[in-house]
Amino acid sequence: MRRGDVTRDDGTWTGLSLDVRDRHRPGLCVFSAGPRLLLSQQARPVLLALVDEHLDGVDFWRTDEYRSCVPPLRADTARALAGSPERWAHRFAQYLAGSPDGPLHEGRWLLTCESPLRRLRHADTPHAEYGGSMLVDGHPDGYIDWFFHSHAWEILPLRPMPDADDSRVKAYRKQAREGTLPPVLVWRVSGLDCHLILDGHARLAAAIAESVEPPLLQLHRTVPRDDLAARIDEAVGSYEDELARFAELRAVHGPTVPDGAATAGPRLARLVHDLNTGERPTWAWPLPGGEDRWHRVAREVTAGQDWPRT
């Protein structure tokens, strides 16, 4: 896997690009059978989901089979990397690349601290209130509401959130107060229109309990390398065409006409940055056995309960 830092024009670090090769199917894999989804980790069902026929939301059933690909984070490591999302991104990239249980597959990915989850909070809304409102409730079953939370990209834990007095949460609450809390690693899954917590359930619970903004690193697919190069070439061509158009105008009307660089240049920079960081839909593989297999797995993990009730 090749890694590369992504920065803005002013040098501000915005993310870490991960170019993954020779990994055709991930260990943590989304399978689909029509409107039915199965998130599986190796052979273990982690999450079953059914998209509402009216596209109002998703019914889900969560098992207790998810295992994080990130090992326990030591307090001394948290202090050493505190306040540096860039260094944390490189650390998490090592874990993701080295684990057979993660979501990475062939293609280009981005680990970024610029998650929309951080931009949606109103300034007068306490972090505890906002963080709690973004969590999808329900265990083992629940509902991701696309009607009231359209494009809000809620957070779906892959295991039950621990209580505020849990021993791990208490330890992280101290780090939250000190400003050394490690980031929560989330994965943007477009088929669910939400973020799944890959690692950091207790850290997020600690941030909510202390009403502080949780540090986040979001993982999502982005434009593949070959496609990126072609689209950047296309953008550069459009930029050159725009400058040529202004040059023709200057030739006719004189130097009072601007050369166009003041508008075309920033537009090109924004486009290249967006191409470098923009989200692409999450890949899903056809579920072997189709809907029959999905229903069979549902009966097994729910012990024959009447789910989904549709």
mmCIF file of C-alpha atoms in Angstrom:
data_model
loop_
_atom_site.group_PDB
_atom_site.id
_atom_site.type_symbol
_atom_site.label_atom_id
_atom_site.label_comp_id
_atom_site.label_asym_id
_atom_site.label_seq_id
_atom_site.Cartn_x
_atom_site.Cartn_y
_atom_site.Cartn_z
ATOM 1 C CA MET A 1 0.000 0.000 0.000
ATOM 2 C CA ARG A 2 1.297 3.430 -0.947
ATOM 3 C CA ARG A 3 0.607 6.392 1.298
ATOM 4 C CA GLY A 4 0.723 10.085 0.514
ATOM 5 C CA ASP A 5 -0.203 13.200 2.470
ATOM 6 C CA VAL A 6 -2.911 15.424 0.988
ATOM 7 C CA THR A 7 -2.626 19.156 1.677
ATOM 8 C CA ARG A 8 -4.324 22.372 0.652
ATOM 9 C CA ASP A 9 -2.584 25.163 -1.259
ATOM 10 C CA ASP A 10 -1.559 26.773 2.015
ATOM 11 C CA GLY A 11 0.099 23.555 3.188
ATOM 12 C CA THR A 12 -2.646 22.589 5.644
ATOM 13 C CA TRP A 13 -2.792 18.814 6.042
ATOM 14 C CA THR A 14 -6.237 17.451 5.198
ATOM 15 C CA GLY A 15 -5.752 13.721 4.843
ATOM 16 C CA LEU A 16 -3.717 10.668 4.007
ATOM 17 C CA SER A 17 -4.172 8.994 0.623
ATOM 18 C CA LEU A 18 -4.001 5.192 0.648
ATOM 19 C CA ASP A 19 -3.384 3.467 -2.681
ATOM 20 C CA VAL A 20 -4.262 -0.195 -2.100
ATOM 21 C CA ARG A 21 -3.257 -2.893 -4.576
ATOM 22 C CA ASP A 22 -3.646 -6.669 -4.844
ATOM 23 C CA ARG A 23 -6.444 -6.885 -2.286
ATOM 24 C CA HIS A 24 -9.491 -7.849 -4.314
ATOM 25 C CA ARG A 25 -11.901 -8.459 -1.434
ATOM 26 C CA PRO A 26 -11.578 -7.052 2.088
ATOM 27 C CA GLY A 27 -11.998 -8.942 5.332
ATOM 28 C CA LEU A 28 -14.728 -6.516 6.412
ATOM 29 C CA CYS A 29 -16.944 -6.703 3.355
ATOM 30 C CA VAL A 30 -20.341 -5.335 2.289
ATOM 31 C CA PHE A 31 -22.459 -7.839 0.353
ATOM 32 C CA SER A 32 -25.720 -6.974 -1.373
ATOM 33 C CA ALA A 33 -28.791 -8.861 -2.540
ATOM 34 C CA GLY A 34 -31.210 -6.302 -3.946
ATOM 35 C CA PRO A 35 -32.204 -3.936 -1.104
ATOM 36 C CA ARG A 36 -30.639 -6.303 1.443
ATOM 37 C CA LEU A 37 -27.119 -5.773 2.762
ATOM 38 C CA LEU A 38 -24.832 -7.970 4.816
ATOM 39 C CA LEU A 39 -21.684 -6.663 6.451
ATOM 40 C CA SER A 40 -19.438 -9.607 7.119
ATOM 41 C CA GLN A 41 -16.041 -9.833 8.806
ATOM 42 C CA GLN A 42 -14.335 -12.892 7.383
ATOM 43 C CA ALA A 43 -17.104 -15.491 7.819
ATOM 44 C CA ARG A 44 -18.806 -13.678 10.714
ATOM 45 C CA PRO A 45 -22.036 -11.711 10.061
ATOM 46 C CA VAL A 46 -21.628 -8.295 11.681
ATOM 47 C CA LEU A 47 -24.632 -6.327 10.412
ATOM 48 C CA LEU A 48 -27.741 -7.156 8.408
ATOM 49 C CA ALA A 49 -29.656 -4.319 6.777
ATOM 50 C CA LEU A 50 -32.798 -3.888 4.691
ATOM 51 C CA VAL A 51 -33.423 -0.648 2.795
ATOM 52 C CA ASP A 52 -37.014 0.556 3.113
ATOM 53 C CA GLU A 53 -38.974 0.143 -0.124
ATOM 54 C CA HIS A 54 -39.823 3.864 -0.053
ATOM 55 C CA LEU A 55 -36.164 4.749 0.595
ATOM 56 C CA ASP A 56 -37.052 6.354 3.926
ATOM 57 C CA GLY A 57 -34.369 4.474 5.819
ATOM 58 C CA VAL A 58 -32.759 1.168 6.741
ATOM 59 C CA ASP A 59 -33.733 -1.524 9.229
ATOM 60 C CA PHE A 60 -30.666 -3.155 10.727
ATOM 61 C CA TRP A 61 -29.732 -6.032 13.003
ATOM 62 C CA ARG A 62 -26.336 -5.853 14.652
ATOM 63 C CA THR A 63 -24.545 -8.923 15.960
ATOM 64 C CA ASP A 64 -21.800 -8.933 18.583
ATOM 65 C CA GLU A 65 -19.258 -10.396 16.158
ATOM 66 C CA TYR A 66 -17.352 -7.269 15.108
ATOM 67 C CA ARG A 67 -13.662 -7.138 16.026
ATOM 68 C CA SER A 68 -11.581 -3.981 15.608
ATOM 69 C CA CYS A 69 -8.468 -4.161 13.456
ATOM 70 C CA VAL A 70 -6.822 -1.563 15.720
ATOM 71 C CA PRO A 71 -5.020 -2.908 18.808
ATOM 72 C CA PRO A 72 -5.579 -1.243 22.214
ATOM 73 C CA LEU A 73 -4.004 2.208 22.236
ATOM 74 C CA ARG A 74 -1.606 2.922 25.094
ATOM 75 C CA ALA A 75 -1.846 6.130 27.088
ATOM 76 C CA ASP A 76 1.805 7.014 26.384
ATOM 77 C CA THR A 77 1.148 6.673 22.648
ATOM 78 C CA ALA A 78 -1.883 8.946 23.001
ATOM 79 C CA ARG A 79 0.216 11.583 24.733
ATOM 80 C CA ALA A 80 3.002 11.319 22.140
ATOM 81 C CA LEU A 81 0.612 11.756 19.194
ATOM 82 C CA ALA A 82 -1.807 14.171 20.854
ATOM 83 C CA GLY A 83 -3.070 16.958 18.621
ATOM 84 C CA SER A 84 -1.600 15.472 15.441
ATOM 85 C CA PRO A 85 -4.273 13.937 13.196
ATOM 86 C CA GLU A 86 -1.573 13.471 10.560
ATOM 87 C CA ARG A 87 0.521 11.185 12.765
ATOM 88 C CA TRP A 88 -2.582 9.327 13.943
ATOM 89 C CA ALA A 89 -3.618 8.811 10.320
ATOM 90 C CA HIS A 90 -0.284 7.183 9.524
ATOM 91 C CA ARG A 91 -0.611 5.012 12.637
ATOM 92 C CA PHE A 92 -4.145 3.880 11.742
ATOM 93 C CA ALA A 93 -3.082 3.286 8.121
ATOM 94 C CA GLN A 94 -0.488 0.800 9.368
ATOM 95 C CA TYR A 95 -3.152 -1.081 11.322
ATOM 96 C CA LEU A 96 -5.620 -1.057 8.426
ATOM 97 C CA ALA A 97 -3.017 -2.248 5.926
ATOM 98 C CA GLY A 98 -1.705 -4.982 8.206
ATOM 99 C CA SER A 99 -5.032 -6.436 9.297
ATOM 100 C CA PRO A 100 -6.990 -9.097 7.389
ATOM 101 C CA ASP A 101 -10.173 -7.915 9.148
ATOM 102 C CA GLY A 102 -10.413 -4.350 7.816
ATOM 103 C CA PRO A 103 -12.425 -2.762 4.967
ATOM 104 C CA LEU A 104 -9.550 -1.841 2.631
ATOM 105 C CA HIS A 105 -9.622 -3.306 -0.851
ATOM 106 C CA GLU A 106 -7.996 -2.473 -4.152
ATOM 107 C CA GLY A 107 -8.360 1.178 -5.042
ATOM 108 C CA ARG A 108 -7.647 4.578 -3.555
ATOM 109 C CA TRP A 109 -8.830 5.652 -0.112
ATOM 110 C CA LEU A 110 -8.600 8.714 2.088
ATOM 111 C CA LEU A 111 -8.145 9.016 5.838
ATOM 112 C CA THR A 112 -9.197 12.560 6.645
ATOM 113 C CA CYS A 113 -9.901 14.737 9.654
ATOM 114 C CA GLU A 114 -12.344 16.820 7.582
ATOM 115 C CA SER A 115 -15.423 14.710 8.232
ATOM 116 C CA PRO A 116 -18.839 16.333 7.593
ATOM 117 C CA LEU A 117 -19.740 15.172 11.102
ATOM 118 C CA ARG A 118 -17.641 18.024 12.442
ATOM 119 C CA ARG A 119 -19.208 20.658 10.204
ATOM 120 C CA LEU A 120 -22.868 19.912 10.918
ATOM 121 C CA ARG A 121 -22.924 20.934 14.590
ATOM 122 C CA HIS A 122 -24.400 24.349 15.325
ATOM 123 C CA ALA A 123 -22.091 26.522 17.385
ATOM 124 C CA ASP A 124 -24.617 26.819 20.228
ATOM 125 C CA THR A 125 -25.221 23.045 20.462
ATOM 126 C CA PRO A 126 -23.190 21.348 23.226
ATOM 127 C CA HIS A 127 -20.898 18.573 22.021
ATOM 128 C CA ALA A 128 -22.609 16.069 24.310
ATOM 129 C CA GLU A 129 -26.032 16.871 22.869
ATOM 130 C CA TYR A 130 -24.814 16.826 19.287
ATOM 131 C CA GLY A 131 -22.764 13.655 19.687
ATOM 132 C CA GLY A 132 -25.661 11.842 21.308
ATOM 133 C CA SER A 133 -28.075 12.949 18.590
ATOM 134 C CA MET A 134 -25.806 11.625 15.824
ATOM 135 C CA LEU A 135 -25.623 8.113 17.302
ATOM 136 C CA VAL A 136 -28.031 5.571 15.828
ATOM 137 C CA ASP A 137 -29.890 3.866 18.669
ATOM 138 C CA GLY A 138 -30.865 0.233 18.918
ATOM 139 C CA HIS A 139 -29.381 -3.105 19.847
ATOM 140 C CA PRO A 140 -29.548 -5.607 18.439
ATOM 141 C CA ASP A 141 -32.005 -4.028 15.987
ATOM 142 C CA GLY A 142 -32.753 -0.450 15.032
ATOM 143 C CA TYR A 143 -33.499 1.950 12.209
ATOM 144 C CA ILE A 144 -31.358 4.428 10.253
ATOM 145 C CA ASP A 145 -33.762 7.236 9.429
ATOM 146 C CA TRP A 146 -33.129 8.765 6.005
ATOM 147 C CA PHE A 147 -36.247 10.954 6.144
ATOM 148 C CA PHE A 148 -35.368 13.138 9.115
ATOM 149 C CA HIS A 149 -31.599 12.676 8.828
ATOM 150 C CA SER A 150 -31.126 12.905 5.077
ATOM 151 C CA HIS A 151 -27.421 13.365 4.342
ATOM 152 C CA ALA A 152 -26.729 13.908 8.045
ATOM 153 C CA TRP A 153 -24.406 10.896 7.933
ATOM 154 C CA GLU A 154 -25.198 9.583 11.378
ATOM 155 C CA ILE A 155 -22.872 7.318 13.348
ATOM 156 C CA LEU A 156 -23.738 3.634 13.684
ATOM 157 C CA PRO A 157 -21.700 1.772 16.319
ATOM 158 C CA LEU A 158 -20.735 -1.767 15.363
ATOM 159 C CA ARG A 159 -21.178 -2.850 18.960
ATOM 160 C CA PRO A 160 -23.169 -1.418 21.885
ATOM 161 C CA MET A 161 -21.819 1.877 23.179
ATOM 162 C CA PRO A 162 -20.321 1.530 26.676
ATOM 163 C CA ASP A 163 -21.759 3.507 29.587
ATOM 164 C CA ALA A 164 -20.098 6.631 30.919
ATOM 165 C CA ASP A 165 -18.970 4.754 34.060
ATOM 166 C CA ASP A 166 -17.367 1.897 32.111
ATOM 167 C CA SER A 167 -13.722 1.477 33.169
ATOM 168 C CA ARG A 168 -12.384 2.088 29.645
ATOM 169 C CA VAL A 169 -14.573 5.162 29.239
ATOM 170 C CA LYS A 170 -13.371 6.549 32.575
ATOM 171 C CA ALA A 171 -9.758 6.246 31.414
ATOM 172 C CA TYR A 172 -10.562 7.957 28.129
ATOM 173 C CA ARG A 173 -12.550 10.698 29.894
ATOM 174 C CA LYS A 174 -9.321 11.739 31.617
ATOM 175 C CA GLN A 175 -7.593 11.880 28.225
ATOM 176 C CA ALA A 176 -10.519 13.882 26.830
ATOM 177 C CA ARG A 177 -10.091 16.470 29.589
ATOM 178 C CA GLU A 178 -6.332 16.583 28.966
ATOM 179 C CA GLY A 179 -6.718 16.926 25.193
ATOM 180 C CA THR A 180 -4.877 13.660 24.458
ATOM 181 C CA LEU A 181 -7.845 11.535 23.367
ATOM 182 C CA PRO A 182 -6.971 9.404 20.289
ATOM 183 C CA PRO A 183 -9.232 9.842 17.259
ATOM 184 C CA VAL A 184 -12.365 7.804 16.642
ATOM 185 C CA LEU A 185 -11.951 5.905 13.367
ATOM 186 C CA VAL A 186 -15.136 5.909 11.260
ATOM 187 C CA TRP A 187 -15.897 4.428 7.852
ATOM 188 C CA ARG A 188 -18.324 6.202 5.533
ATOM 189 C CA VAL A 189 -20.619 3.546 3.980
ATOM 190 C CA SER A 190 -22.751 5.076 1.238
ATOM 191 C CA GLY A 191 -25.227 2.177 1.053
ATOM 192 C CA LEU A 192 -26.275 2.922 4.638
ATOM 193 C CA ASP A 193 -25.762 6.696 4.353
ATOM 194 C CA CYS A 194 -23.966 6.708 7.682
ATOM 195 C CA HIS A 195 -20.607 6.225 9.352
ATOM 196 C CA LEU A 196 -19.657 2.936 10.994
ATOM 197 C CA ILE A 197 -17.310 3.060 13.981
ATOM 198 C CA LEU A 198 -14.295 0.920 13.104
ATOM 199 C CA ASP A 199 -12.477 1.753 16.322
ATOM 200 C CA GLY A 200 -13.121 4.044 19.263
ATOM 201 C CA HIS A 201 -16.538 3.227 20.732
ATOM 202 C CA ALA A 202 -15.267 3.924 24.245
ATOM 203 C CA ARG A 203 -13.404 7.057 23.109
ATOM 204 C CA LEU A 204 -16.550 8.477 21.537
ATOM 205 C CA ALA A 205 -18.518 7.677 24.691
ATOM 206 C CA ALA A 206 -15.858 9.496 26.722
ATOM 207 C CA ALA A 207 -15.987 12.589 24.493
ATOM 208 C CA ILE A 208 -19.779 12.708 24.768
ATOM 209 C CA ALA A 209 -19.629 12.261 28.554
ATOM 210 C CA GLU A 210 -17.142 15.147 28.822
ATOM 211 C CA SER A 211 -18.995 17.231 26.190
ATOM 212 C CA VAL A 212 -15.868 17.779 24.114
ATOM 213 C CA GLU A 213 -15.482 17.507 20.359
ATOM 214 C CA PRO A 214 -14.270 13.986 19.608
ATOM 215 C CA PRO A 215 -11.231 13.845 17.333
ATOM 216 C CA LEU A 216 -12.296 11.969 14.186
ATOM 217 C CA LEU A 217 -10.571 10.285 11.286
ATOM 218 C CA GLN A 218 -12.906 9.316 8.465
ATOM 219 C CA LEU A 219 -12.111 6.578 5.968
ATOM 220 C CA HIS A 220 -13.769 6.570 2.558
ATOM 221 C CA ARG A 221 -13.142 5.511 -1.019
ATOM 222 C CA THR A 222 -12.010 8.235 -3.354
ATOM 223 C CA VAL A 223 -11.144 8.664 -7.040
ATOM 224 C CA PRO A 224 -8.868 5.836 -8.278
ATOM 225 C CA ARG A 225 -5.334 6.797 -9.268
ATOM 226 C CA ASP A 226 -5.749 6.263 -13.041
ATOM 227 C CA ASP A 227 -9.084 8.080 -13.111
ATOM 228 C CA LEU A 228 -7.627 10.856 -10.959
ATOM 229 C CA ALA A 229 -4.783 11.491 -13.411
ATOM 230 C CA ALA A 230 -7.168 11.619 -16.384
ATOM 231 C CA ARG A 231 -9.583 13.976 -14.652
ATOM 232 C CA ILE A 232 -6.788 16.287 -13.494
ATOM 233 C CA ASP A 233 -5.498 16.427 -17.064
ATOM 234 C CA GLU A 234 -9.018 17.344 -18.152
ATOM 235 C CA ALA A 235 -9.215 20.070 -15.505
ATOM 236 C CA VAL A 236 -5.825 21.476 -16.532
ATOM 237 C CA GLY A 237 -7.004 21.496 -20.151
ATOM 238 C CA SER A 238 -10.095 23.489 -19.176
ATOM 239 C CA TYR A 239 -7.868 25.903 -17.223
ATOM 240 C CA GLU A 240 -5.628 26.431 -20.257
ATOM 241 C CA ASP A 241 -8.647 26.930 -22.509
ATOM 242 C CA GLU A 242 -9.962 29.585 -20.130
ATOM 243 C CA LEU A 243 -6.646 31.449 -20.148
ATOM 244 C CA ALA A 244 -6.591 31.255 -23.950
ATOM 245 C CA ARG A 245 -10.091 32.748 -24.057
ATOM 246 C CA PHE A 246 -8.994 35.672 -21.892
ATOM 247 C CA ALA A 247 -5.895 36.125 -24.066
ATOM 248 C CA GLU A 248 -8.105 36.509 -27.132
ATOM 249 C CA LEU A 249 -10.221 39.099 -25.315
ATOM 250 C CA ARG A 250 -7.090 41.016 -24.283
ATOM 251 C CA ALA A 251 -5.886 40.990 -27.886
ATOM 252 C CA VAL A 252 -9.125 42.667 -28.962
ATOM 253 C CA HIS A 253 -9.867 44.980 -26.015
ATOM 254 C CA GLY A 254 -6.427 45.678 -24.599
ATOM 255 C CA PRO A 255 -4.693 45.123 -21.239
ATOM 256 C CA THR A 256 -7.670 46.379 -19.227
ATOM 257 C CA VAL A 257 -9.084 42.869 -19.637
ATOM 258 C CA PRO A 258 -7.673 40.567 -16.926
ATOM 259 C CA ASP A 259 -5.652 37.531 -17.942
ATOM 260 C CA GLY A 260 -8.140 35.182 -16.207
ATOM 261 C CA ALA A 261 -5.638 33.593 -13.835
ATOM 262 C CA ALA A 262 -7.203 35.240 -10.773
ATOM 263 C CA THR A 263 -10.440 33.287 -11.285
ATOM 264 C CA ALA A 264 -9.336 30.210 -13.232
ATOM 265 C CA GLY A 265 -6.385 29.450 -10.957
ATOM 266 C CA PRO A 266 -8.296 29.131 -7.668
ATOM 267 C CA ARG A 267 -11.045 27.213 -9.449
ATOM 268 C CA LEU A 268 -8.481 24.717 -10.741
ATOM 269 C CA ALA A 269 -6.951 24.381 -7.278
ATOM 270 C CA ARG A 270 -10.353 23.671 -5.706
ATOM 271 C CA LEU A 271 -11.205 21.140 -8.393
ATOM 272 C CA VAL A 272 -7.912 19.270 -7.995
ATOM 273 C CA HIS A 273 -8.341 19.195 -4.217
ATOM 274 C CA ASP A 274 -11.912 17.914 -4.535
ATOM 275 C CA LEU A 275 -10.787 15.227 -6.979
ATOM 276 C CA ASN A 276 -8.055 14.235 -4.561
ATOM 277 C CA THR A 277 -10.368 13.962 -1.569
ATOM 278 C CA GLY A 278 -13.921 13.485 -2.850
ATOM 279 C CA GLU A 279 -15.978 10.495 -1.756
ATOM 280 C CA ARG A 280 -16.884 7.626 -4.062
ATOM 281 C CA PRO A 281 -19.674 5.097 -3.385
ATOM 282 C CA THR A 282 -18.803 2.147 -1.172
ATOM 283 C CA TRP A 283 -18.238 -1.059 -3.066
ATOM 284 C CA ALA A 284 -20.593 -3.966 -2.347
ATOM 285 C CA TRP A 285 -20.114 -7.506 -3.643
ATOM 286 C CA PRO A 286 -23.019 -9.698 -4.808
ATOM 287 C CA LEU A 287 -24.035 -11.948 -1.948
ATOM 288 C CA PRO A 288 -23.459 -15.603 -2.915
ATOM 289 C CA GLY A 289 -26.859 -17.267 -2.783
ATOM 290 C CA GLY A 290 -28.681 -13.942 -3.095
ATOM 291 C CA GLU A 291 -31.773 -13.142 -1.034
ATOM 292 C CA ASP A 292 -32.220 -16.763 0.064
ATOM 293 C CA ARG A 293 -28.786 -16.681 1.667
ATOM 294 C CA TRP A 294 -29.546 -13.317 3.309
ATOM 295 C CA HIS A 295 -32.786 -14.655 4.828
ATOM 296 C CA ARG A 296 -30.982 -17.772 6.035
ATOM 297 C CA VAL A 297 -28.312 -15.668 7.772
ATOM 298 C CA ALA A 298 -31.047 -13.440 9.240
ATOM 299 C CA ARG A 299 -32.841 -16.431 10.746
ATOM 300 C CA GLU A 300 -29.583 -17.705 12.236
ATOM 301 C CA VAL A 301 -28.387 -14.447 13.825
ATOM 302 C CA THR A 302 -31.838 -13.433 15.112
ATOM 303 C CA ALA A 303 -32.606 -16.930 16.430
ATOM 304 C CA GLY A 304 -35.738 -17.008 14.313
ATOM 305 C CA GLN A 305 -37.209 -13.747 15.609
ATOM 306 C CA ASP A 306 -39.655 -11.811 13.457
ATOM 307 C CA TRP A 307 -37.164 -9.442 11.868
ATOM 308 C CA PRO A 308 -37.410 -7.406 9.747
ATOM 309 C CA ARG A 309 -41.098 -6.695 10.374
ATOM 310 C CA THR A 310 -41.932 -5.698 6.807
#
